[in-house]
Short mmCIF file of C-alpha atoms in Angstrom, two decimals:
data_model
loop_
_atom_site.label_atom_id
_atom_site.label_comp_id
_atom_site.label_asym_id
_atom_site.label_seq_id
_atom_site.Cartn_x
_atom_site.Cartn_y
_atom_site.Cartn_z
CA MET A 1 -117.78 -31.73 -25.82
CA TYR A 2 -120.80 -33.94 -26.31
CA SER A 3 -120.86 -37.86 -26.54
CA LYS A 4 -122.58 -40.57 -28.49
CA GLU A 5 -124.73 -41.52 -25.69
CA GLN A 6 -126.22 -37.82 -25.34
CA PHE A 7 -126.96 -37.74 -28.96
CA ALA A 8 -128.84 -40.89 -28.96
CA GLN A 9 -130.94 -40.17 -26.08
CA LEU A 10 -131.78 -36.93 -27.70
CA VAL A 11 -132.79 -38.60 -31.23
CA MET A 12 -134.90 -41.38 -29.47
CA LYS A 13 -136.45 -38.76 -27.34
CA HIS A 14 -137.87 -36.78 -30.36
CA ARG A 15 -138.03 -39.77 -32.96
CA GLU A 16 -141.89 -39.22 -33.39
CA SER A 17 -141.58 -35.56 -33.93
CA LEU A 18 -138.89 -36.04 -36.46
CA PHE A 19 -141.12 -38.53 -38.10
CA PHE A 20 -144.02 -36.49 -38.31
CA THR A 21 -141.92 -33.71 -39.62
CA ALA A 22 -140.70 -35.76 -42.32
CA LYS A 23 -144.11 -37.25 -43.13
CA SER A 24 -145.65 -33.72 -43.44
CA ILE A 25 -143.49 -32.90 -46.29
CA LEU A 26 -143.04 -36.30 -48.06
CA ARG A 27 -146.40 -37.99 -47.35
CA ASN A 28 -144.63 -41.49 -47.60
CA ASP A 29 -143.54 -43.48 -44.58
CA THR A 30 -140.51 -45.03 -46.16
CA ASP A 31 -139.41 -41.54 -47.40
CA ALA A 32 -140.07 -39.97 -44.12
CA GLU A 33 -137.85 -42.82 -42.53
CA ASP A 34 -135.03 -42.42 -45.06
CA ALA A 35 -135.11 -38.58 -44.42
CA VAL A 36 -135.05 -38.99 -40.62
CA CYS A 37 -132.19 -41.55 -40.90
CA SER A 38 -130.13 -39.37 -43.07
CA ALA A 39 -130.72 -36.44 -40.98
CA VAL A 40 -129.62 -38.41 -37.92
CA MET A 41 -126.37 -39.16 -39.64
CA LYS A 42 -125.77 -35.51 -40.65
CA ALA A 43 -126.56 -34.48 -37.29
CA PHE A 44 -124.15 -36.72 -35.55
CA GLU A 45 -121.32 -35.35 -37.90
CA ASN A 46 -122.12 -31.84 -37.02
CA PHE A 47 -123.14 -32.43 -33.31
CA ASP A 48 -119.97 -30.65 -31.95
CA GLN A 49 -121.31 -27.40 -33.61
CA LEU A 50 -124.52 -27.32 -31.40
CA ARG A 51 -123.83 -24.81 -28.67
CA GLU A 52 -126.68 -25.79 -26.49
CA LEU A 53 -128.49 -29.10 -26.04
CA ASN A 54 -131.80 -27.12 -25.30
CA TYR A 55 -131.91 -26.38 -29.22
CA PHE A 56 -131.38 -30.00 -30.12
CA LYS A 57 -134.89 -30.53 -31.33
CA THR A 58 -135.14 -27.18 -33.22
CA TRP A 59 -131.78 -27.96 -34.72
CA ILE A 60 -132.24 -31.65 -35.86
CA THR A 61 -135.99 -30.73 -37.08
CA ARG A 62 -134.40 -28.35 -39.19
CA ILE A 63 -131.89 -30.85 -40.48
CA VAL A 64 -134.91 -33.34 -41.18
CA MET A 65 -136.97 -30.76 -43.17
CA ASN A 66 -133.93 -30.03 -45.47
CA GLU A 67 -133.39 -33.81 -45.83
CA ALA A 68 -137.18 -34.24 -46.69
CA TYR A 69 -136.97 -31.57 -49.20
CA THR A 70 -133.96 -32.95 -50.72
CA ILE A 71 -135.78 -36.29 -51.21
CA CYS A 72 -138.83 -34.60 -52.27
CA ARG A 73 -136.66 -32.73 -55.10
CA LYS A 74 -135.07 -36.06 -56.07
CA ASN A 75 -138.25 -38.04 -56.15
CA LYS A 76 -140.44 -35.10 -57.71
CA ASN A 77 -141.30 -36.93 -60.79
CA VAL A 78 -141.78 -40.28 -59.10
CA GLN A 79 -143.78 -38.76 -56.55
CA SER A 80 -146.23 -37.17 -59.00
CA MET A 81 -146.56 -40.68 -60.59
CA ASP A 82 -147.23 -42.22 -57.12
CA GLU A 83 -149.92 -39.44 -56.37
CA MET A 84 -151.52 -40.25 -59.71
CA LEU A 85 -151.62 -43.91 -59.40
CA THR A 86 -151.37 -44.81 -55.74
CA GLU A 87 -152.79 -43.44 -52.76
CA PRO A 88 -150.47 -42.42 -49.97
CA SER A 89 -149.16 -45.35 -47.63
CA TYR A 90 -150.72 -45.54 -44.34
CA SER A 91 -149.62 -47.39 -41.18
CA ASP A 92 -151.73 -50.23 -40.01
CA TYR A 93 -153.40 -47.99 -37.49
CA HIS A 94 -156.07 -46.51 -39.53
CA ASP A 95 -156.88 -42.88 -38.37
CA GLU A 96 -159.60 -41.04 -40.37
CA MET A 97 -158.26 -37.55 -39.23
CA TRP A 98 -154.73 -38.45 -39.94
CA GLU A 99 -155.68 -39.56 -43.61
CA ILE A 100 -157.40 -36.36 -44.05
CA VAL A 101 -154.53 -34.23 -42.90
CA ASN A 102 -152.24 -36.11 -45.27
CA LYS A 103 -154.56 -34.87 -48.26
CA LEU A 104 -154.09 -31.36 -47.24
CA GLU A 105 -151.84 -29.03 -49.38
CA GLU A 106 -148.33 -28.93 -48.18
CA GLU A 107 -148.52 -25.52 -46.63
CA PHE A 108 -151.32 -26.26 -44.32
CA ARG A 109 -150.27 -29.73 -43.70
CA THR A 110 -146.86 -28.96 -42.74
CA VAL A 111 -148.11 -26.31 -40.14
CA ILE A 112 -150.88 -28.55 -38.79
CA ILE A 113 -148.63 -31.69 -38.33
CA MET A 114 -145.89 -29.52 -36.39
CA PHE A 115 -148.52 -27.74 -34.29
CA TYR A 116 -150.72 -30.64 -33.33
CA TYR A 117 -148.60 -33.89 -33.60
CA ASN A 118 -145.17 -32.40 -32.75
CA ASP A 119 -146.41 -29.88 -30.23
CA ILE A 120 -144.21 -27.21 -31.48
CA PRO A 121 -145.31 -23.72 -30.73
CA VAL A 122 -146.19 -21.18 -33.30
CA LYS A 123 -143.07 -19.00 -33.05
CA GLU A 124 -140.89 -22.04 -33.68
CA ILE A 125 -142.90 -23.18 -36.53
CA ALA A 126 -142.32 -19.78 -37.97
CA GLY A 127 -138.64 -20.07 -37.22
CA LEU A 128 -138.10 -23.45 -38.75
CA LEU A 129 -140.38 -22.47 -41.96
CA GLY A 130 -138.81 -18.98 -42.19
CA ILE A 131 -142.10 -17.42 -42.12
CA ALA A 132 -143.88 -14.79 -39.89
CA PRO A 133 -145.92 -16.19 -36.95
CA GLY A 134 -148.96 -14.42 -38.28
CA THR A 135 -148.76 -16.38 -41.38
CA VAL A 136 -148.35 -19.75 -39.38
CA LYS A 137 -151.66 -18.80 -37.54
CA SER A 138 -153.46 -17.94 -40.72
CA ARG A 139 -152.34 -21.18 -42.38
CA LEU A 140 -153.57 -22.97 -39.13
CA ASN A 141 -156.92 -21.30 -39.48
CA ARG A 142 -157.30 -22.00 -43.17
CA GLY A 143 -156.02 -25.59 -42.80
CA ARG A 144 -158.72 -26.17 -40.28
CA GLN A 145 -161.33 -24.66 -42.35
CA LYS A 146 -160.28 -26.95 -45.23
CA LEU A 147 -160.22 -29.88 -42.87
CA LYS A 148 -163.72 -29.13 -41.76
CA GLU A 149 -164.90 -28.82 -45.51
CA MET A 150 -163.32 -32.04 -45.97
CA ILE A 151 -164.84 -33.79 -43.12
CA THR A 152 -168.29 -32.59 -43.93
CA LEU A 153 -167.83 -33.92 -47.35
CA MET B 1 -163.88 -26.36 -32.94
CA LYS B 2 -164.77 -29.53 -34.08
CA THR B 3 -161.68 -30.06 -36.16
CA ASP B 4 -159.41 -28.79 -33.56
CA LYS B 5 -160.82 -31.45 -31.06
CA LEU B 6 -160.53 -34.16 -33.77
CA LEU B 7 -156.96 -33.10 -34.39
CA LYS B 8 -156.00 -33.24 -30.72
CA LYS B 9 -157.54 -36.63 -30.47
CA SER B 10 -155.68 -37.91 -33.49
CA ALA B 11 -152.53 -36.54 -32.06
CA GLU B 12 -152.84 -38.32 -28.76
CA ASN B 13 -152.87 -41.51 -30.70
CA LYS B 14 -149.82 -40.35 -32.85
CA LYS B 15 -147.64 -43.17 -31.36
CA ASN B 16 -149.95 -45.53 -33.47
CA LEU B 17 -149.27 -43.53 -36.46
CA ILE B 18 -145.58 -44.51 -36.52
CA PRO B 19 -144.70 -47.51 -38.79
CA GLU B 20 -143.30 -50.46 -36.59
CA GLY B 21 -140.04 -50.87 -38.17
CA TYR B 22 -138.93 -47.06 -37.65
CA GLU B 23 -137.86 -47.32 -34.11
CA SER B 24 -135.65 -50.44 -34.68
CA ARG B 25 -134.32 -48.73 -37.81
CA LEU B 26 -133.21 -45.65 -35.89
CA ARG B 27 -131.55 -47.80 -33.14
CA SER B 28 -129.70 -49.84 -35.54
CA LEU B 29 -128.62 -46.52 -37.10
CA LEU B 30 -127.48 -44.93 -33.77
CA ASP B 31 -125.63 -48.24 -32.93
CA SER B 32 -123.67 -48.01 -36.19
CA LEU B 33 -122.38 -44.33 -35.44
CA PRO B 34 -118.91 -44.03 -34.13
CA ASP B 35 -118.15 -43.56 -30.37
CA GLU B 36 -116.73 -40.40 -30.50
CA VAL B 37 -118.51 -37.43 -31.93
CA PRO B 38 -116.40 -36.36 -34.98
CA VAL B 39 -115.09 -32.94 -35.35
CA SER B 40 -116.75 -31.58 -38.28
CA GLY B 41 -114.89 -30.56 -41.31
CA ASP B 42 -116.92 -27.47 -41.58
CA ALA B 43 -115.78 -26.37 -38.14
CA GLN B 44 -112.07 -26.82 -39.12
CA ALA B 45 -112.79 -24.94 -42.31
CA GLU B 46 -114.70 -22.12 -40.42
CA VAL B 47 -111.37 -21.68 -38.24
CA VAL B 48 -109.15 -21.54 -41.23
CA ARG B 49 -111.51 -19.02 -42.78
CA LYS B 50 -111.48 -16.96 -39.75
CA ALA B 51 -107.79 -17.15 -39.54
CA ARG B 52 -107.53 -16.11 -43.18
CA ARG B 53 -109.69 -13.32 -42.50
CA PHE B 54 -107.91 -12.10 -39.76
CA ASP B 55 -104.67 -12.18 -41.65
CA ILE B 56 -105.50 -10.76 -44.71
CA ARG B 57 -108.85 -8.54 -44.68
CA PRO B 58 -107.58 -6.28 -41.69
CA LEU B 59 -104.33 -5.79 -43.46
CA VAL B 60 -106.07 -4.86 -46.78
CA SER B 61 -108.48 -2.65 -45.37
CA ALA B 62 -105.83 -0.86 -43.36
CA ALA B 63 -103.55 -0.41 -46.37
CA ALA B 64 -106.70 0.92 -48.43
CA ALA B 65 -107.54 3.54 -45.50
CA PHE B 66 -104.08 4.52 -45.20
CA ALA B 67 -103.61 5.23 -48.87
CA VAL B 68 -107.11 7.18 -49.02
CA VAL B 69 -105.95 9.36 -45.95
CA ALA B 70 -102.37 9.81 -47.54
CA ALA B 71 -104.02 10.81 -50.75
CA GLY B 72 -106.46 13.28 -49.11
CA VAL B 73 -103.79 14.75 -46.98
CA LEU B 74 -101.65 15.42 -50.00
CA ALA B 75 -104.47 16.61 -51.90
CA VAL B 76 -105.37 19.21 -49.22
CA ARG B 77 -101.67 20.21 -48.85
CA ASN B 78 -101.62 20.83 -52.58
CA GLY B 79 -104.61 22.98 -52.67
CA VAL B 80 -103.85 24.68 -49.51
CA GLN B 81 -100.21 25.37 -49.98
CA PRO B 82 -100.39 27.91 -52.74
CA ALA B 83 -103.13 29.87 -51.11
CA LEU B 84 -100.71 30.17 -47.89
CA ASP B 85 -97.97 31.26 -49.97
CA GLY B 86 -99.62 33.19 -52.63
CA GLY B 87 -99.73 36.54 -50.39
CA HIS B 88 -102.46 35.76 -47.96
CA GLU B 89 -101.21 37.82 -45.23
CA SER B 90 -103.81 36.90 -42.74
CA GLY B 91 -102.63 33.22 -43.06
CA LYS B 92 -98.95 34.32 -42.32
CA THR B 93 -100.27 36.06 -39.09
CA TYR B 94 -101.19 32.81 -37.73
CA VAL B 95 -97.66 31.41 -38.48
CA THR B 96 -95.46 33.87 -36.59
CA THR B 97 -96.17 37.05 -34.97
CA ALA B 98 -92.95 38.75 -35.93
CA VAL B 99 -93.44 38.51 -39.55
CA SER B 100 -96.74 39.98 -39.28
CA GLU B 101 -95.55 42.76 -37.07
CA THR B 102 -92.83 43.63 -39.72
CA THR B 103 -95.27 43.43 -42.52
CA ALA B 104 -97.64 45.86 -40.53
CA LEU B 105 -94.77 48.13 -40.05
CA THR B 106 -93.83 47.98 -43.87
CA THR B 107 -97.38 48.44 -44.82
CA SER B 108 -97.90 51.44 -42.44
CA VAL B 109 -94.88 53.24 -43.62
CA SER B 110 -95.89 52.56 -47.25
CA VAL B 111 -99.39 53.84 -46.50
CA THR B 112 -98.08 57.12 -45.14
CA GLU B 113 -95.72 57.56 -47.91
CA THR B 114 -98.33 57.19 -50.34
CA ALA B 115 -100.45 59.76 -48.18
CA VAL B 116 -97.47 62.36 -48.38
CA THR B 117 -97.24 61.75 -52.17
CA SER B 118 -100.93 62.09 -52.75
CA ASP B 119 -101.08 65.28 -50.58
CA THR B 120 -98.04 66.92 -52.38
CA SER B 121 -99.78 66.04 -55.74
CA GLU B 122 -103.01 67.49 -54.51
CA SER B 123 -101.22 70.72 -53.73
CA VAL B 124 -99.51 70.90 -56.78
CA THR B 125 -102.35 70.27 -58.88
CA SER B 126 -104.52 72.61 -57.07
CA GLU B 127 -101.79 75.31 -57.56
CA THR B 128 -101.05 74.29 -61.02
CA SER B 129 -104.67 74.99 -61.78
CA ALA B 130 -103.96 78.73 -61.46
CA PRO B 131 -102.07 80.03 -64.69
CA VAL B 132 -99.04 80.70 -62.58
CA GLN B 133 -95.28 79.52 -63.33
CA GLU B 134 -94.91 76.23 -61.62
CA LYS B 135 -92.76 75.67 -58.65
CA PRO B 136 -90.94 72.67 -57.75
CA VAL B 137 -92.61 70.19 -55.34
CA SER B 138 -90.05 70.48 -52.87
CA GLU B 139 -90.41 74.18 -52.67
CA ARG B 140 -94.12 73.86 -52.23
CA VAL B 141 -93.81 71.43 -49.32
CA ASN B 142 -91.29 73.51 -47.62
CA GLU B 143 -93.73 76.35 -47.61
CA PRO B 144 -96.45 75.67 -44.90
CA ALA B 145 -97.80 78.41 -42.88
CA HIS B 146 -96.61 76.89 -39.54
CA PRO B 147 -93.45 75.09 -38.80
CA SER B 148 -95.18 71.84 -37.33
CA ALA B 149 -97.68 71.74 -39.88
CA PRO B 150 -97.06 68.98 -42.48
CA VAL B 151 -97.97 69.82 -46.22
CA SER B 152 -100.66 67.08 -46.32
CA VAL B 153 -104.19 68.41 -46.23
CA PRO B 154 -106.39 66.42 -43.76
CA ALA B 155 -108.79 63.90 -44.76
CA VAL B 156 -111.66 66.10 -43.38
CA HIS B 157 -111.36 68.72 -45.85
CA GLU B 158 -110.63 66.48 -48.72
CA GLU B 159 -113.84 67.59 -50.68
CA LYS B 160 -112.49 71.09 -50.59
CA PRO B 161 -109.70 72.37 -52.65
CA PRO B 162 -106.36 72.58 -50.50
CA VAL B 163 -105.41 75.67 -49.03
CA SER B 164 -102.47 77.27 -50.55
CA PRO B 165 -99.89 77.51 -47.77
CA ALA B 166 -98.29 80.63 -49.00
CA ALA B 167 -100.73 83.42 -48.65
CA PRO B 168 -98.66 86.38 -47.96
CA ASP B 169 -101.32 89.03 -48.45
CA ASP B 170 -103.73 87.77 -45.96
CA VAL B 171 -101.68 85.63 -43.59
CA PRO B 172 -98.28 86.49 -42.15
CA SER B 173 -96.13 83.46 -42.91
CA PRO B 174 -93.96 82.44 -39.93
CA PRO B 175 -90.49 81.96 -40.54
CA VAL B 176 -89.74 78.69 -42.04
CA PRO B 177 -87.18 76.51 -40.24
CA PRO B 178 -84.04 75.48 -42.16
CA GLU B 179 -84.80 71.95 -41.40
CA HIS B 180 -88.32 71.47 -42.40
CA GLU B 181 -88.91 67.72 -42.94
CA VAL B 182 -92.17 66.20 -44.04
CA PRO B 183 -93.63 64.51 -40.91
CA VAL B 184 -94.59 61.00 -41.16
CA PRO B 185 -97.51 60.17 -38.98
CA GLY B 186 -96.65 56.61 -38.66
CA ASN B 187 -93.41 57.49 -36.80
CA HIS B 188 -95.13 59.93 -34.62
CA PRO B 189 -98.33 58.53 -33.05
CA GLU B 190 -99.40 61.95 -31.82
CA ASP B 191 -99.39 63.12 -35.46
CA GLU B 192 -101.54 60.40 -36.89
CA HIS B 193 -103.88 63.30 -38.21
CA PRO B 194 -101.77 65.58 -40.15
CA HIS B 195 -101.95 69.29 -39.13
CA VAL B 196 -103.89 71.73 -41.38
CA PRO B 197 -101.91 74.53 -42.37
CA GLY B 198 -104.03 77.34 -41.28
CA GLY B 199 -106.26 74.88 -39.37
CA GLU B 200 -109.30 76.24 -37.49
CA ASN B 201 -108.33 74.62 -34.08
CA GLU B 202 -104.67 74.99 -33.86
CA HIS B 203 -104.20 78.19 -35.66
CA PRO B 204 -107.29 80.38 -34.97
CA ASP B 205 -105.48 83.39 -36.38
CA VAL B 206 -105.65 81.93 -39.92
CA PRO B 207 -109.29 82.33 -41.38
CA PRO B 208 -110.30 79.06 -42.96
CA ALA B 209 -113.17 80.16 -44.37
CA VAL B 210 -111.09 82.50 -46.83
CA THR B 211 -108.75 79.75 -47.71
CA HIS B 212 -111.46 76.96 -48.12
CA PRO B 213 -114.34 77.74 -50.53
CA ASP B 214 -117.04 75.33 -50.21
CA HIS B 215 -117.34 74.55 -53.97
CA PRO B 216 -114.48 74.12 -56.23
CA ASP B 217 -116.62 76.07 -58.93
CA ALA B 218 -117.32 78.67 -56.55
CA PRO B 219 -115.87 82.03 -57.48
CA VAL B 220 -112.68 82.79 -55.62
CA PRO B 221 -112.87 85.67 -52.97
CA PRO B 222 -111.71 89.06 -54.48
CA GLY B 223 -108.78 89.11 -52.16
CA LEU B 224 -107.30 85.76 -53.54
CA GLU B 225 -107.77 86.64 -57.29
CA ASN B 226 -104.63 86.29 -59.22
CA ARG B 227 -102.57 86.55 -56.20
CA PRO B 228 -99.66 84.37 -57.45
CA GLU B 229 -99.72 86.64 -60.48
CA ARG B 230 -99.07 89.64 -58.02
CA GLU B 231 -96.47 88.06 -56.04
CA GLU B 232 -94.85 86.99 -59.25
CA LYS B 233 -95.24 90.58 -60.69
CA ASP B 234 -93.85 91.83 -57.56
CA ASP B 235 -90.93 89.49 -57.65
CA ARG B 236 -90.42 90.29 -61.43
CA ASN B 237 -90.48 93.93 -60.31
CA ASP B 238 -88.35 93.66 -57.73
CA LYS B 239 -85.85 91.86 -59.83
CA ASP B 240 -86.47 94.13 -62.78
CA GLU B 241 -85.37 97.01 -60.55
CA LYS B 242 -82.51 95.36 -59.35
CA ASP B 243 -81.69 94.30 -62.87
CA GLU B 244 -82.10 97.77 -63.95
CA LYS B 245 -79.89 98.91 -61.06
CA ASP B 246 -77.21 96.32 -61.91
CA ARG B 247 -77.52 97.38 -65.72
CA ILE B 248 -77.20 101.10 -64.73
CA LYS B 249 -74.00 100.29 -62.56
CA ASP B 250 -72.65 98.09 -65.13
CA ARG B 251 -73.32 100.71 -67.75
CA GLU B 252 -71.62 103.36 -65.66
CA LYS B 253 -68.98 101.29 -65.01
CA THR B 254 -68.60 100.32 -68.67
CA GLU B 255 -68.99 104.04 -69.59
CA ASP B 256 -66.39 104.73 -67.00
CA ASP B 257 -64.03 102.00 -68.72
CA GLU B 258 -64.91 103.11 -72.02
CA VAL B 259 -64.02 106.47 -71.20
CA VAL B 260 -60.87 105.15 -69.83
CA LEU B 261 -60.13 102.80 -72.22
CA PRO B 262 -60.10 105.18 -75.23
CA PHE B 263 -57.26 106.89 -73.44
CA ALA B 264 -55.74 103.94 -72.59
CA ASP B 265 -56.27 102.11 -76.01
CA GLY B 266 -55.61 105.24 -77.98
CA MET B 267 -52.53 105.97 -76.24
CA ALA B 268 -50.43 104.27 -78.81
CA HIS B 269 -52.34 105.85 -81.72
CA MET B 270 -52.99 109.19 -80.13
CA PRO B 271 -50.02 111.48 -79.61
CA HIS B 272 -48.31 111.41 -76.48
CA ILE B 273 -50.04 113.72 -73.96
CA HIS B 274 -48.62 114.24 -70.88
CA THR B 275 -51.06 113.94 -67.91
CA PRO B 276 -50.70 115.58 -64.72
CA VAL B 277 -49.58 113.54 -61.87
CA GLN B 278 -51.76 114.30 -58.98
#
């Protein structure tokens, strides 16, 4: 049986990864935080179903993705309006590369953020997204090419 | 390669990409969580589902399987039982050997009976082909040349016309025993092959070539032409002679009686004549 302290330690350990995962889907810091918070609450409710703590990162990452997609579906029309009217919100730290990554399409953006910013291996990314590892690799390559094109521009 | 390096450099500074209020929000959320990890309702539902599955589904599947098996067995039984009951003797032999043996005995006996009847019929037909007065089958059966020889013609000479057992002109017929029964090959194993009357091996004195013409259409040997007629004629002649003798004797007797009778009858009418008493 797990304890609340164990859960809190694991969440704080992977907080950055969870945020980037949510951010890769939602492209909004506030929505990403909301997705992570709701995912943490759901994870705590179902924490007893986790058989091994080694799979906590994968497990809670999957929950964060589901919550991000749920928020994305709810705010679909609003987001489209936001994309038309305003630029995606950025933190105070200004990173050109991060800005360019957030301009990528979702399929390439998710893979690049998980691989480079969350340090998730290709096989795990494939498992999380439900696609083949070869597909993950191809998306990484195509995402890099697009980033290169965007940087040259 | 440049993009890859740029991405790695950007990832090294990822801590700066996270908003400032995110960490405090997470901490406040974790503090607000209850102290004990709640038991999820899904787990309870899972347990309940498992219990229901364990209770109902195996029973249903077992009942369905039993019904299918029972139906199959009944169907097979209904399909096979008539075949077993319907005179399939080979199937009965697997049940009990005693029944099979009895059936085998009965069948063998019946076969032999049919063989005998067929032989007699053949012999009768062969003899009836000749324009001779027919004799009863029992007489023909009791007329073989050899006492131990049965009436039936062997299967080896089936294509040949059967030999007439009585050939008084050519072959001296041995005396017929008083109790001459038709032997049944099934009862005597050594007599499985019925003896040939006038056979080649057992009775060399009987010439088979004369009695067995190769072809039924072949001309009959001269010695055998109208042989039954001769026999009948001889018999008739003998009978006629005997009858004539008897008639003559009767006539003589009647003449004597007639001679005497007028005297006897006319005694009343005739005048009384004294006859000398000797």
